[in-house]
mmCIF file of C-alpha atoms in Angstrom:
data_model
loop_
_atom_site.group_PDB
_atom_site.id
_atom_site.type_symbol
_atom_site.label_atom_id
_atom_site.label_comp_id
_atom_site.label_asym_id
_atom_site.label_seq_id
_atom_site.Cartn_x
_atom_site.Cartn_y
_atom_site.Cartn_z
ATOM 1 C CA UNK G 1 126.519 119.778 204.601
ATOM 2 C CA UNK G 2 125.464 123.294 205.780
ATOM 3 C CA UNK G 3 128.924 124.333 207.052
ATOM 4 C CA UNK G 4 127.944 126.165 210.165
ATOM 5 C CA UNK G 5 129.351 126.152 213.708
ATOM 6 C CA UNK G 6 127.169 126.380 216.827
ATOM 7 C CA UNK G 7 128.416 128.361 219.828
ATOM 8 C CA UNK G 8 126.737 128.047 223.236
ATOM 9 C CA UNK G 9 127.026 131.200 225.327
ATOM 10 C CA UNK G 10 125.625 131.109 228.836
ATOM 11 C CA UNK G 11 125.802 133.095 232.044
ATOM 12 C CA UNK G 12 126.035 129.874 234.039
ATOM 13 C CA UNK G 13 129.160 128.020 235.153
ATOM 14 C CA UNK G 14 131.192 125.732 232.873
ATOM 15 C CA UNK G 15 129.019 123.156 231.138
ATOM 16 C CA UNK G 16 131.333 120.537 229.690
ATOM 17 C CA UNK G 17 128.790 117.717 230.076
ATOM 18 C CA UNK G 18 126.081 119.719 228.346
ATOM 19 C CA UNK G 19 128.435 120.473 225.443
ATOM 20 C CA UNK G 20 129.244 116.745 225.133
ATOM 21 C CA UNK G 21 125.534 115.845 225.057
ATOM 22 C CA UNK G 22 124.945 118.409 222.301
ATOM 23 C CA UNK G 23 128.103 117.415 220.404
ATOM 24 C CA UNK G 24 129.358 120.985 220.543
ATOM 25 C CA UNK G 25 132.896 120.233 221.702
ATOM 26 C CA UNK G 26 134.580 120.864 225.069
ATOM 27 C CA UNK G 27 136.683 123.938 224.282
ATOM 28 C CA UNK G 28 134.696 126.064 226.733
ATOM 29 C CA UNK G 29 136.280 129.143 228.241
ATOM 30 C CA UNK G 30 135.149 131.621 230.848
ATOM 31 C CA UNK G 31 134.524 135.211 229.932
ATOM 32 C CA UNK G 32 137.425 136.316 232.134
ATOM 33 C CA UNK G 33 139.949 134.595 229.858
ATOM 34 C CA UNK G 34 138.672 136.447 226.842
ATOM 35 C CA UNK G 35 137.930 139.801 228.359
ATOM 36 C CA UNK G 36 140.537 140.085 231.087
ATOM 37 C CA UNK G 37 143.009 137.370 230.070
ATOM 38 C CA UNK G 38 145.559 139.763 228.648
ATOM 39 C CA UNK G 39 144.906 138.667 225.074
ATOM 40 C CA UNK G 40 144.411 141.196 222.285
ATOM 41 C CA UNK G 41 144.407 141.447 218.547
ATOM 42 C CA UNK G 42 145.005 138.253 216.532
ATOM 43 C CA UNK G 43 145.511 136.089 219.641
ATOM 44 C CA UNK G 44 142.118 137.000 221.056
ATOM 45 C CA UNK G 45 140.409 136.530 217.693
ATOM 46 C CA UNK G 46 141.984 133.076 217.265
ATOM 47 C CA UNK G 47 140.858 132.064 220.748
ATOM 48 C CA UNK G 48 137.287 133.099 220.075
ATOM 49 C CA UNK G 49 137.211 131.535 216.626
ATOM 50 C CA UNK G 50 138.495 128.133 217.816
ATOM 51 C CA UNK G 51 136.354 127.959 220.957
ATOM 52 C CA UNK G 52 133.214 125.841 221.288
ATOM 53 C CA UNK G 53 131.500 128.069 223.806
ATOM 54 C CA UNK G 54 131.834 130.517 226.639
ATOM 55 C CA UNK G 55 130.490 130.347 230.195
ATOM 56 C CA UNK G 56 129.857 132.971 232.867
ATOM 57 C CA UNK G 57 129.322 135.640 230.261
ATOM 58 C CA UNK G 58 127.274 138.846 230.502
ATOM 59 C CA UNK G 59 125.287 140.365 227.609
ATOM 60 C CA UNK G 60 128.165 142.666 226.693
ATOM 61 C CA UNK G 61 130.487 139.643 226.493
ATOM 62 C CA UNK G 62 128.150 137.986 223.969
ATOM 63 C CA UNK G 63 128.248 141.016 221.752
ATOM 64 C CA UNK G 64 132.017 141.089 221.993
ATOM 65 C CA UNK G 65 132.248 137.404 220.913
ATOM 66 C CA UNK G 66 129.970 138.027 217.953
ATOM 67 C CA UNK G 67 131.800 141.200 216.983
ATOM 68 C CA UNK G 68 135.046 139.268 216.949
ATOM 69 C CA UNK G 69 133.543 136.531 214.719
ATOM 70 C CA UNK G 70 132.121 139.177 212.351
ATOM 71 C CA UNK G 71 135.580 140.825 212.059
ATOM 72 C CA UNK G 72 136.891 137.439 210.908
ATOM 73 C CA UNK G 73 134.288 137.418 208.118
ATOM 74 C CA UNK G 74 131.831 134.975 209.685
ATOM 75 C CA UNK G 75 128.054 135.364 209.334
ATOM 76 C CA UNK G 76 126.571 135.279 212.838
ATOM 77 C CA UNK G 77 123.095 134.564 214.189
ATOM 78 C CA UNK G 78 121.912 134.769 217.766
ATOM 79 C CA UNK G 79 118.918 135.531 219.930
ATOM 80 C CA UNK G 80 118.717 139.318 219.586
ATOM 81 C CA UNK G 81 120.599 141.548 217.150
ATOM 82 C CA UNK G 82 123.215 140.063 214.820
ATOM 83 C CA UNK G 83 123.409 139.358 211.083
ATOM 84 C CA UNK G 84 120.292 137.259 211.686
ATOM 85 C CA UNK G 85 118.331 137.576 214.916
ATOM 86 C CA UNK G 86 116.802 134.350 216.236
ATOM 87 C CA UNK G 87 114.019 133.967 218.783
ATOM 88 C CA UNK G 88 113.767 130.457 220.220
ATOM 89 C CA UNK G 89 110.481 128.639 220.864
ATOM 90 C CA UNK G 90 108.735 130.201 223.813
ATOM 91 C CA UNK G 91 110.730 133.468 223.712
ATOM 92 C CA UNK G 92 109.195 136.709 224.972
ATOM 93 C CA UNK G 93 107.337 139.062 222.656
ATOM 94 C CA UNK G 94 110.208 141.561 222.892
ATOM 95 C CA UNK G 95 112.706 138.931 221.657
ATOM 96 C CA UNK G 96 110.390 137.859 218.850
ATOM 97 C CA UNK G 97 109.865 141.481 217.756
ATOM 98 C CA UNK G 98 113.623 142.014 217.514
ATOM 99 C CA UNK G 99 114.304 138.721 215.710
ATOM 100 C CA UNK G 100 114.425 137.882 211.983
ATOM 101 C CA UNK G 101 113.552 134.216 212.519
ATOM 102 C CA UNK G 102 111.184 132.830 215.117
ATOM 103 C CA UNK G 103 111.384 129.126 215.952
ATOM 104 C CA UNK G 104 108.060 127.487 216.566
ATOM 105 C CA UNK G 105 109.490 124.161 217.722
ATOM 106 C CA UNK G 106 112.052 123.334 220.431
ATOM 107 C CA UNK G 107 115.465 121.815 219.836
ATOM 108 C CA UNK G 108 118.560 122.527 217.775
ATOM 109 C CA UNK G 109 117.198 120.780 214.724
ATOM 110 C CA UNK G 110 115.098 123.846 213.930
ATOM 111 C CA UNK G 111 118.338 125.777 213.397
ATOM 112 C CA UNK G 112 119.457 123.349 210.689
ATOM 113 C CA UNK G 113 116.035 123.466 209.034
ATOM 114 C CA UNK G 114 115.930 127.280 209.126
ATOM 115 C CA UNK G 115 119.384 127.560 207.569
ATOM 116 C CA UNK G 116 118.475 125.087 204.835
ATOM 117 C CA UNK G 117 115.157 126.762 203.973
ATOM 118 C CA UNK G 118 116.705 130.258 204.026
ATOM 119 C CA UNK G 119 119.433 129.245 201.554
ATOM 120 C CA UNK G 120 116.872 127.549 199.317
ATOM 121 C CA UNK G 121 114.741 130.713 199.305
ATOM 122 C CA UNK G 122 117.807 132.814 198.455
ATOM 123 C CA UNK G 123 118.729 130.487 195.550
ATOM 124 C CA UNK G 124 115.163 130.574 194.192
ATOM 125 C CA UNK G 125 114.893 134.387 194.437
ATOM 126 C CA UNK G 126 118.262 134.718 192.628
ATOM 127 C CA UNK G 127 117.116 132.388 189.803
ATOM 128 C CA UNK G 128 113.825 134.217 189.471
ATOM 129 C CA UNK G 129 115.445 137.662 189.260
ATOM 130 C CA UNK G 130 117.969 136.485 186.664
ATOM 131 C CA UNK G 131 115.190 134.880 184.626
ATOM 132 C CA UNK G 132 112.957 137.985 184.737
ATOM 133 C CA UNK G 133 115.711 140.447 183.786
ATOM 134 C CA UNK G 134 117.000 138.257 180.966
ATOM 135 C CA UNK G 135 113.469 137.810 179.520
ATOM 136 C CA UNK G 136 112.792 141.538 179.571
ATOM 137 C CA UNK G 137 116.141 142.341 177.929
ATOM 138 C CA UNK G 138 115.598 139.660 175.314
ATOM 139 C CA UNK G 139 112.447 141.254 173.957
ATOM 140 C CA UNK G 140 113.423 144.862 174.567
ATOM 141 C CA UNK G 141 116.849 144.615 172.955
ATOM 142 C CA UNK G 142 115.454 142.877 169.899
ATOM 143 C CA UNK G 143 112.561 145.229 169.465
ATOM 144 C CA UNK G 144 114.725 148.361 169.792
ATOM 145 C CA UNK G 145 117.276 147.002 167.311
ATOM 146 C CA UNK G 146 114.620 145.868 164.809
ATOM 147 C CA UNK G 147 112.883 149.258 164.915
ATOM 148 C CA UNK G 148 116.180 151.123 164.397
ATOM 149 C CA UNK G 149 117.716 148.839 161.759
ATOM 150 C CA UNK G 150 114.866 147.453 159.657
ATOM 151 C CA UNK G 151 111.902 149.510 160.945
ATOM 152 C CA UNK G 152 110.046 146.378 161.993
ATOM 153 C CA UNK G 153 108.347 145.386 165.258
ATOM 154 C CA UNK G 154 106.278 142.597 166.755
ATOM 155 C CA UNK G 155 102.528 143.035 166.947
ATOM 156 C CA UNK G 156 101.120 144.069 170.293
ATOM 157 C CA UNK G 157 98.880 141.002 170.727
ATOM 158 C CA UNK G 158 101.879 138.719 170.173
ATOM 159 C CA UNK G 159 103.859 140.546 172.903
ATOM 160 C CA UNK G 160 100.931 140.080 175.288
ATOM 161 C CA UNK G 161 100.840 136.353 174.610
ATOM 162 C CA UNK G 162 104.632 136.079 174.997
ATOM 163 C CA UNK G 163 104.432 137.710 178.422
ATOM 164 C CA UNK G 164 101.503 135.508 179.432
ATOM 165 C CA UNK G 165 103.236 132.272 178.412
ATOM 166 C CA UNK G 166 106.441 133.318 180.217
ATOM 167 C CA UNK G 167 104.501 133.969 183.456
ATOM 168 C CA UNK G 168 102.769 130.601 183.244
ATOM 169 C CA UNK G 169 106.075 128.813 182.919
ATOM 170 C CA UNK G 170 107.578 130.798 185.785
ATOM 171 C CA UNK G 171 104.781 129.692 188.146
ATOM 172 C CA UNK G 172 106.081 126.126 187.821
ATOM 173 C CA UNK G 173 109.334 127.147 189.479
ATOM 174 C CA UNK G 174 107.532 126.969 192.819
ATOM 175 C CA UNK G 175 107.385 123.179 192.472
ATOM 176 C CA UNK G 176 111.002 122.751 191.388
ATOM 177 C CA UNK G 177 113.792 121.282 193.457
ATOM 178 C CA UNK G 178 116.182 123.802 194.993
ATOM 179 C CA UNK G 179 119.827 123.393 195.966
ATOM 180 C CA UNK G 180 121.008 124.376 199.478
ATOM 181 C CA UNK G 181 124.509 125.848 199.484
ATOM 182 C CA UNK G 182 127.068 124.424 201.864
ATOM 183 C CA UNK G 183 128.337 127.809 202.971
ATOM 184 C CA UNK G 184 126.608 131.110 203.782
ATOM 185 C CA UNK G 185 125.522 133.010 200.683
ATOM 186 C CA UNK G 186 125.441 136.733 200.030
ATOM 187 C CA UNK G 187 123.720 138.787 197.366
ATOM 188 C CA UNK G 188 126.255 139.742 194.700
ATOM 189 C CA UNK G 189 124.942 143.059 193.488
ATOM 190 C CA UNK G 190 127.189 143.226 190.429
ATOM 191 C CA UNK G 191 127.481 139.593 189.388
ATOM 192 C CA UNK G 192 123.772 138.689 189.158
ATOM 193 C CA UNK G 193 122.751 141.640 186.927
ATOM 194 C CA UNK G 194 125.730 140.987 184.665
ATOM 195 C CA UNK G 195 124.656 137.327 184.260
ATOM 196 C CA UNK G 196 121.139 138.494 183.433
ATOM 197 C CA UNK G 197 122.350 141.050 180.886
ATOM 198 C CA UNK G 198 124.599 138.462 179.194
ATOM 199 C CA UNK G 199 121.758 135.934 178.963
ATOM 200 C CA UNK G 200 119.272 138.508 177.646
ATOM 201 C CA UNK G 201 121.743 139.815 175.061
ATOM 202 C CA UNK G 202 122.531 136.303 173.869
ATOM 203 C CA UNK G 203 118.824 135.503 173.458
ATOM 204 C CA UNK G 204 118.327 138.757 171.497
ATOM 205 C CA UNK G 205 121.258 137.949 169.209
ATOM 206 C CA UNK G 206 119.875 134.472 168.675
ATOM 207 C CA UNK G 207 116.526 135.899 167.614
ATOM 208 C CA UNK G 208 118.372 138.233 165.265
ATOM 209 C CA UNK G 209 120.180 135.266 163.713
ATOM 210 C CA UNK G 210 116.871 133.593 162.967
ATOM 211 C CA UNK G 211 115.462 136.859 161.595
ATOM 212 C CA UNK G 212 118.539 137.361 159.454
ATOM 213 C CA UNK G 213 118.294 133.921 157.870
ATOM 214 C CA UNK G 214 114.962 134.969 156.386
ATOM 215 C CA UNK G 215 116.893 137.138 153.903
ATOM 216 C CA UNK G 216 118.812 134.096 152.538
ATOM 217 C CA UNK G 217 117.868 132.806 149.072
ATOM 218 C CA UNK G 218 116.464 129.559 150.473
ATOM 219 C CA UNK G 219 114.338 131.412 153.023
ATOM 220 C CA UNK G 220 116.310 130.279 156.059
ATOM 221 C CA UNK G 221 114.220 129.233 159.045
ATOM 222 C CA UNK G 222 110.852 130.186 157.588
ATOM 223 C CA UNK G 223 107.441 128.646 157.266
ATOM 224 C CA UNK G 224 106.049 128.044 153.827
ATOM 225 C CA UNK G 225 102.675 129.464 154.807
ATOM 226 C CA UNK G 226 102.517 132.240 157.404
ATOM 227 C CA UNK G 227 104.375 135.368 158.383
ATOM 228 C CA UNK G 228 107.610 136.551 159.927
ATOM 229 C CA UNK G 229 105.642 137.627 162.973
ATOM 230 C CA UNK G 230 104.781 134.035 163.845
ATOM 231 C CA UNK G 231 108.366 132.913 163.484
ATOM 232 C CA UNK G 232 109.564 135.570 165.929
ATOM 233 C CA UNK G 233 106.599 134.847 168.242
ATOM 234 C CA UNK G 234 107.444 131.130 168.498
ATOM 235 C CA UNK G 235 111.175 131.753 168.886
ATOM 236 C CA UNK G 236 110.808 134.256 171.757
ATOM 237 C CA UNK G 237 108.154 132.094 173.495
ATOM 238 C CA UNK G 238 110.234 128.891 173.386
ATOM 239 C CA UNK G 239 113.576 130.416 174.380
ATOM 240 C CA UNK G 240 111.925 132.418 177.122
ATOM 241 C CA UNK G 241 110.371 129.321 178.703
ATOM 242 C CA UNK G 242 113.531 127.223 178.411
ATOM 243 C CA UNK G 243 115.585 129.956 180.058
ATOM 244 C CA UNK G 244 114.278 128.648 183.391
ATOM 245 C CA UNK G 245 116.475 125.571 183.105
ATOM 246 C CA UNK G 246 119.543 127.833 182.700
ATOM 247 C CA UNK G 247 118.945 130.268 185.581
ATOM 248 C CA UNK G 248 117.904 127.525 188.043
ATOM 249 C CA UNK G 249 121.427 126.076 187.991
ATOM 250 C CA UNK G 250 122.487 122.512 187.417
ATOM 251 C CA UNK G 251 123.178 121.263 190.970
ATOM 252 C CA UNK G 252 119.823 119.491 191.224
ATOM 253 C CA UNK G 253 117.636 117.792 188.666
ATOM 254 C CA UNK G 254 114.423 119.631 187.737
ATOM 255 C CA UNK G 255 111.239 118.145 189.066
ATOM 256 C CA UNK G 256 108.746 116.514 186.727
ATOM 257 C CA UNK G 257 106.218 119.249 187.423
ATOM 258 C CA UNK G 258 108.527 121.968 186.040
ATOM 259 C CA UNK G 259 109.330 119.969 182.904
ATOM 260 C CA UNK G 260 105.666 119.052 182.288
ATOM 261 C CA UNK G 261 104.381 122.580 182.745
ATOM 262 C CA UNK G 262 107.123 124.088 180.538
ATOM 263 C CA UNK G 263 106.421 121.641 177.736
ATOM 264 C CA UNK G 264 102.686 122.218 178.148
ATOM 265 C CA UNK G 265 103.153 125.978 177.869
ATOM 266 C CA UNK G 266 105.446 125.528 174.859
ATOM 267 C CA UNK G 267 102.704 123.509 173.132
ATOM 268 C CA UNK G 268 100.319 126.480 173.169
ATOM 269 C CA UNK G 269 102.380 128.907 170.992
ATOM 270 C CA UNK G 270 103.402 125.928 168.840
ATOM 271 C CA UNK G 271 99.748 125.161 168.054
ATOM 272 C CA UNK G 272 99.135 128.874 167.306
ATOM 273 C CA UNK G 273 102.143 128.798 164.994
ATOM 274 C CA UNK G 274 101.164 125.519 163.311
ATOM 275 C CA UNK G 275 97.634 126.530 162.433
ATOM 276 C CA UNK G 276 98.309 130.207 161.788
ATOM 277 C CA UNK G 277 95.741 131.390 164.337
ATOM 278 C CA UNK G 278 97.630 134.589 165.158
ATOM 279 C CA UNK G 279 98.240 135.588 161.554
ATOM 280 C CA UNK G 280 94.593 135.629 160.539
ATOM 281 C CA UNK G 281 95.144 132.894 157.931
ATOM 282 C CA UNK G 282 93.493 129.489 157.839
ATOM 283 C CA UNK G 283 96.336 127.756 156.059
ATOM 284 C CA UNK G 284 98.396 125.365 158.193
ATOM 285 C CA UNK G 285 102.140 125.644 158.602
ATOM 286 C CA UNK G 286 104.473 122.911 157.353
ATOM 287 C CA UNK G 287 105.267 120.675 160.370
ATOM 288 C CA UNK G 288 108.864 120.315 159.106
ATOM 289 C CA UNK G 289 109.361 124.072 159.394
ATOM 290 C CA UNK G 290 107.866 123.963 162.870
ATOM 291 C CA UNK G 291 110.337 121.243 163.911
ATOM 292 C CA UNK G 292 113.220 123.335 162.543
ATOM 293 C CA UNK G 293 112.016 126.288 164.540
ATOM 294 C CA UNK G 294 112.060 124.172 167.721
ATOM 295 C CA UNK G 295 115.538 122.953 166.908
ATOM 296 C CA UNK G 296 116.943 126.417 166.287
ATOM 297 C CA UNK G 297 115.238 127.877 169.392
#
């Protein structure tokens, strides 16, 4: 369900049979009833909103119909200038230049496909932005707090690897399934950054919890051979990659490609952690400690 209504506006005479063939409804009115019918205010808006189409209209009448629908809070799209300008297949170069979407195939089915793809693109862009902001805040908030509180930071080469692994996992989002909303969507300038900030802050606090357990008498979540740097490296890498499954939403199941690539990318820092390749030591890490690190992350 895409939850959209198609209006057919034409300068020709009444076209009841055409509307029936296109399953658009038969509530078709002439422009005279709307423009010169003595209606105004709410009555006129209700008439336009409930109609299936208008015949014998001039260009200025079309704009008046769309302006009325916009005042009622509806997103509008038409050939020309509206919330979304559409140029149909075979339209003139002038119409294509003024349009936001150009149909390359004839028929009304292209409208449905365009709406579906546009909403999927919007959902994917929103998930990507939330993921990127949260990942940046995760590392930045933790690093700033660790420098201020305990005068400790993460080595530069580890930060480079963290960024590289996060980018590799993000590439797999292009092969993931995307949900198409039933109603028109709008960019929520305040809500999306707030969600990203909350996610990034929670990830930073989680990393701080793991770092704080290292001060416990039993060592907390710590490897028997290695360094604190490797523990933080693996934690940030794993949580950053798994964040994709949070920001993508839960309305569709993730594709196998996304799961496989994410697990494959997670295996790389895990191997580095297990064999101590980034700490300069040749001693292997206890696999039990590695499993605990995965569980806590």
